[in-house]
Amino acid sequence: MPVFTPEALTRRDASGQIAKQLRQAILAGQWEPGDRLPTELELAAAFDVARGTAREALKLLYASGMTSSTRGGAGGTYVVVPAAEDVASRLSEAIMLWFRAGDVSVGEVDEARVALELQCVALAAERRTEQDLEAMAAPLDRALDPTIDMAAWLATDLEFHTAITRSSGNRILELAMTSVHLVRPLTNTVFVELLDRDLIQAQHLALFEAIRDQQPERARARLLDHVTHLAEVRARALADRGVSEVPISSLLPEDRSAGGP
């Protein structure tokens, strides 16, 4: 295993620079999951900084989810594999900040959704388990209740599509779809009042049945029916503007609620 060699620091943000060097070394394989990192004292000596600066660097690394800390004789800072849920959470936060500050358009989100979810539904049809089918069926059943309000109905929709993504069995696709699922409630604010719940429910049921019956091409066709319909409804809602002209940042309210078809 290559030996970690500290690089000289600049005067500003020494703890951040140390954390960055340690993170890069971990990503390069200089320390593997389960390996113990140098102690505060060792890092302080290696980088010629105060012990408190080294401590802050280790705290930054811990906050990134790449390490864990233990006490006692065998205590220290150890490299760990971040949990999928933690990765998704951090990715979601970064993506939402990116959406808020940038000019990503509704049209870009729609394109990404179709490209990613077409693959997800096909894999789901091949790999779904009985547990996966139960996770998809539960929100479909709740959506049949005519008394639930729009926010609750949209939440069941998002749960249904998230269950499909998870049943694809591909964690990389699941992480990629995190960004789409995160922003879909916003993109749907432009046309939510035009949605026909019964029609959406029928489209969802057709997609579910294709996945249940393990027919990948049929599942892809049913998803295309669904997203094509949504695109037509959105186009009517944005008759005076194209989806490429509507930035996600313009749809961000102060208080957001989840959901979307």
XYZ file of C-alpha atoms in Angstrom:
261
model
C 0.000 0.000 0.000
C 1.447 3.432 -0.925
C 2.653 5.592 1.956
C 0.672 8.766 2.573
C 2.854 11.831 2.012
C 1.441 15.150 3.275
C 1.659 18.110 0.916
C 2.495 21.613 2.072
C -0.451 23.708 3.257
C -1.286 27.294 2.453
C -2.146 29.708 5.241
C -5.912 29.618 4.765
C -8.231 26.822 5.922
C -5.535 24.388 6.995
C -8.029 21.908 8.465
C -9.999 21.856 5.205
C -6.848 21.249 3.197
C -5.799 18.378 5.461
C -9.251 16.807 5.213
C -9.112 17.119 1.421
C -5.713 15.406 1.249
C -6.903 12.591 3.497
C -10.089 12.186 1.454
C -8.120 12.022 -1.807
C -5.752 9.468 -0.285
C -8.691 7.278 0.769
C -10.243 7.526 -2.703
C -6.862 6.595 -4.220
C -6.758 3.445 -2.065
C -3.954 4.489 0.267
C -6.263 3.500 3.112
C -8.901 0.809 2.696
C -12.177 0.387 4.612
C -11.255 -0.785 8.108
C -7.829 0.886 8.101
C -6.963 3.249 10.912
C -5.958 6.811 10.018
C -3.118 8.703 11.718
C -3.969 10.185 15.098
C -4.437 13.885 15.772
C -0.886 14.088 17.097
C 0.542 12.264 14.094
C -1.325 14.493 11.653
C -0.340 17.620 13.561
C 3.319 16.624 13.339
C 3.097 15.565 9.679
C 1.459 18.815 8.592
C 3.237 21.013 11.169
C -0.035 22.365 12.563
C -1.647 22.608 15.982
C -3.393 19.523 17.319
C -6.705 21.403 17.243
C -6.322 21.963 13.489
C -5.738 18.239 12.942
C -8.777 17.468 15.101
C -10.961 19.741 12.974
C -9.686 18.022 9.818
C -10.720 14.627 11.188
C -14.121 16.037 12.112
C -14.599 17.269 8.536
C -13.672 13.842 7.217
C -16.110 12.205 9.642
C -18.884 14.575 8.514
C -18.358 13.404 4.924
C -19.289 9.843 5.971
C -15.915 8.347 5.042
C -14.741 7.583 8.581
C -15.979 6.478 11.991
C -14.487 7.159 15.396
C -14.119 4.810 18.349
C -12.767 5.245 21.879
C -10.662 3.026 24.088
C -7.407 1.181 23.587
C -8.236 0.265 20.013
C -9.907 3.604 19.422
C -9.181 6.001 16.630
C -10.462 7.104 13.265
C -11.223 4.323 10.783
C -12.117 4.351 7.092
C -15.658 3.113 6.411
C -17.881 2.569 3.381
C -20.654 5.209 3.519
C -24.165 3.771 3.840
C -26.271 4.100 0.683
C -28.853 6.126 2.611
C -26.184 8.600 3.741
C -24.845 8.960 0.216
C -28.343 9.590 -1.125
C -29.042 12.146 1.607
C -25.868 14.112 0.928
C -26.449 13.887 -2.805
C -29.984 15.188 -2.383
C -28.807 18.178 -0.366
C -26.117 19.047 -2.911
C -28.500 18.647 -5.824
C -31.164 20.833 -4.233
C -28.580 23.558 -3.625
C -27.498 23.212 -7.252
C -31.087 23.528 -8.460
C -31.687 26.558 -6.283
C -28.590 28.395 -7.441
C -28.459 27.317 -11.078
C -30.445 27.437 -14.303
C -31.333 23.752 -14.820
C -34.627 23.687 -16.700
C -37.797 21.638 -16.388
C -37.034 20.233 -19.843
C -33.680 18.869 -18.678
C -35.328 17.129 -15.729
C -37.941 15.577 -18.030
C -35.243 14.274 -20.401
C -33.224 12.802 -17.543
C -36.270 11.158 -16.050
C -37.220 9.386 -19.264
C -33.667 8.194 -19.962
C -33.144 6.852 -16.448
C -36.578 5.482 -15.653
C -36.893 3.568 -18.927
C -33.920 1.514 -17.805
C -35.249 1.246 -14.251
C -38.633 -0.189 -15.263
C -37.025 -2.719 -17.603
C -34.647 -3.930 -14.888
C -37.477 -3.920 -12.352
C -39.501 -6.212 -14.624
C -36.571 -8.623 -14.776
C -35.537 -8.510 -11.131
C -38.557 -7.589 -9.014
C -39.280 -9.646 -5.920
C -42.569 -10.193 -4.145
C -41.424 -7.645 -1.576
C -40.799 -5.131 -4.366
C -44.300 -5.703 -5.747
C -45.776 -5.115 -2.314
C -43.845 -1.835 -2.036
C -45.288 -0.704 -5.385
C -48.827 -1.910 -4.688
C -49.164 -0.159 -1.322
C -49.085 3.426 -2.687
C -51.291 2.397 -5.616
C -53.922 1.179 -3.160
C -53.750 4.364 -1.091
C -54.094 6.475 -4.219
C -57.519 4.933 -4.843
C -58.939 6.770 -1.832
C -60.937 9.697 -3.311
C -60.864 11.559 0.004
C -57.104 12.151 0.175
C -55.976 15.626 -0.784
C -53.663 16.438 -3.676
C -50.505 16.545 -1.542
C -51.186 13.066 -0.139
C -52.022 11.723 -3.586
C -48.821 13.140 -5.060
C -46.859 11.570 -2.195
C -48.227 8.118 -3.080
C -47.174 8.693 -6.664
C -43.612 9.521 -5.694
C -43.515 6.469 -3.411
C -44.657 4.260 -6.311
C -41.953 5.463 -8.680
C -39.300 5.295 -5.950
C -40.256 1.667 -5.283
C -39.801 0.892 -8.979
C -36.366 2.511 -8.962
C -35.332 0.496 -5.918
C -36.571 -2.754 -7.437
C -34.259 -2.257 -10.423
C -31.490 -3.587 -8.191
C -29.002 -1.023 -9.473
C -27.793 1.345 -6.766
C -26.073 3.671 -9.240
C -29.346 4.158 -11.092
C -31.077 4.625 -7.756
C -28.679 7.403 -6.806
C -29.086 9.060 -10.210
C -32.859 8.910 -9.887
C -32.544 10.595 -6.497
C -31.963 13.906 -8.255
C -35.032 13.405 -10.443
C -37.319 12.319 -7.599
C -36.063 15.240 -5.527
C -37.136 17.857 -8.058
C -40.241 16.252 -9.542
C -42.537 17.811 -6.927
C -41.339 21.190 -8.199
C -41.683 20.464 -11.911
C -45.228 19.245 -11.310
C -46.351 22.474 -9.658
C -46.809 23.949 -13.134
C -49.557 21.483 -14.100
C -50.805 19.725 -10.973
C -54.291 21.197 -11.235
C -54.689 19.750 -14.738
C -53.961 16.160 -13.743
C -56.647 13.499 -14.114
C -56.175 11.217 -11.116
C -58.117 8.330 -12.631
C -56.051 8.400 -15.812
C -52.770 8.593 -13.902
C -53.904 5.700 -11.697
C -54.726 3.622 -14.768
C -51.296 4.349 -16.275
C -49.585 3.423 -13.018
C -51.560 0.198 -12.774
C -50.629 -0.756 -16.343
C -46.961 -0.139 -15.536
C -47.226 -2.156 -12.326
C -48.827 -5.095 -14.151
C -46.064 -5.123 -16.772
C -43.416 -5.236 -14.027
C -45.392 -7.872 -12.107
C -45.657 -10.004 -15.248
C -41.908 -9.592 -15.851
C -42.239 -8.084 -19.327
C -39.470 -5.465 -19.703
C -40.456 -4.135 -23.125
C -44.079 -3.817 -22.098
C -42.976 -1.955 -18.967
C -40.930 0.469 -21.070
C -43.917 1.042 -23.374
C -46.246 1.718 -20.432
C -43.773 4.189 -18.925
C -43.525 5.979 -22.269
C -47.325 6.234 -22.356
C -47.218 7.802 -18.908
C -44.425 10.333 -19.428
C -45.744 11.282 -22.885
C -49.093 12.106 -21.346
C -47.432 14.174 -18.616
C -45.412 16.059 -21.223
C -48.601 16.904 -23.130
C -50.311 18.167 -19.966
C -47.264 20.225 -19.017
C -47.124 21.703 -22.508
C -50.722 22.877 -22.139
C -49.935 24.397 -18.768
C -46.939 26.212 -20.241
C -48.585 27.249 -23.477
C -46.754 30.573 -23.456
C -43.366 29.107 -22.459
C -41.365 26.019 -23.378
C -40.140 23.617 -20.712
C -36.569 24.557 -21.637
C -37.346 28.153 -20.683
C -38.530 27.383 -17.138
C -35.651 27.096 -14.625
C -36.137 24.870 -11.603
C -35.019 27.738 -9.362
C -38.137 29.703 -10.350
C -40.355 26.902 -8.977
C -38.729 26.701 -5.554
C -41.142 27.944 -2.863
C -40.158 28.785 0.671
C -41.970 25.731 2.036
C -41.881 22.642 -0.206
C -43.975 19.478 0.060
C -43.200 16.155 -1.577
C -45.016 14.471 -4.425
C -45.494 14.240 -8.182
C -46.627 11.889 -10.923
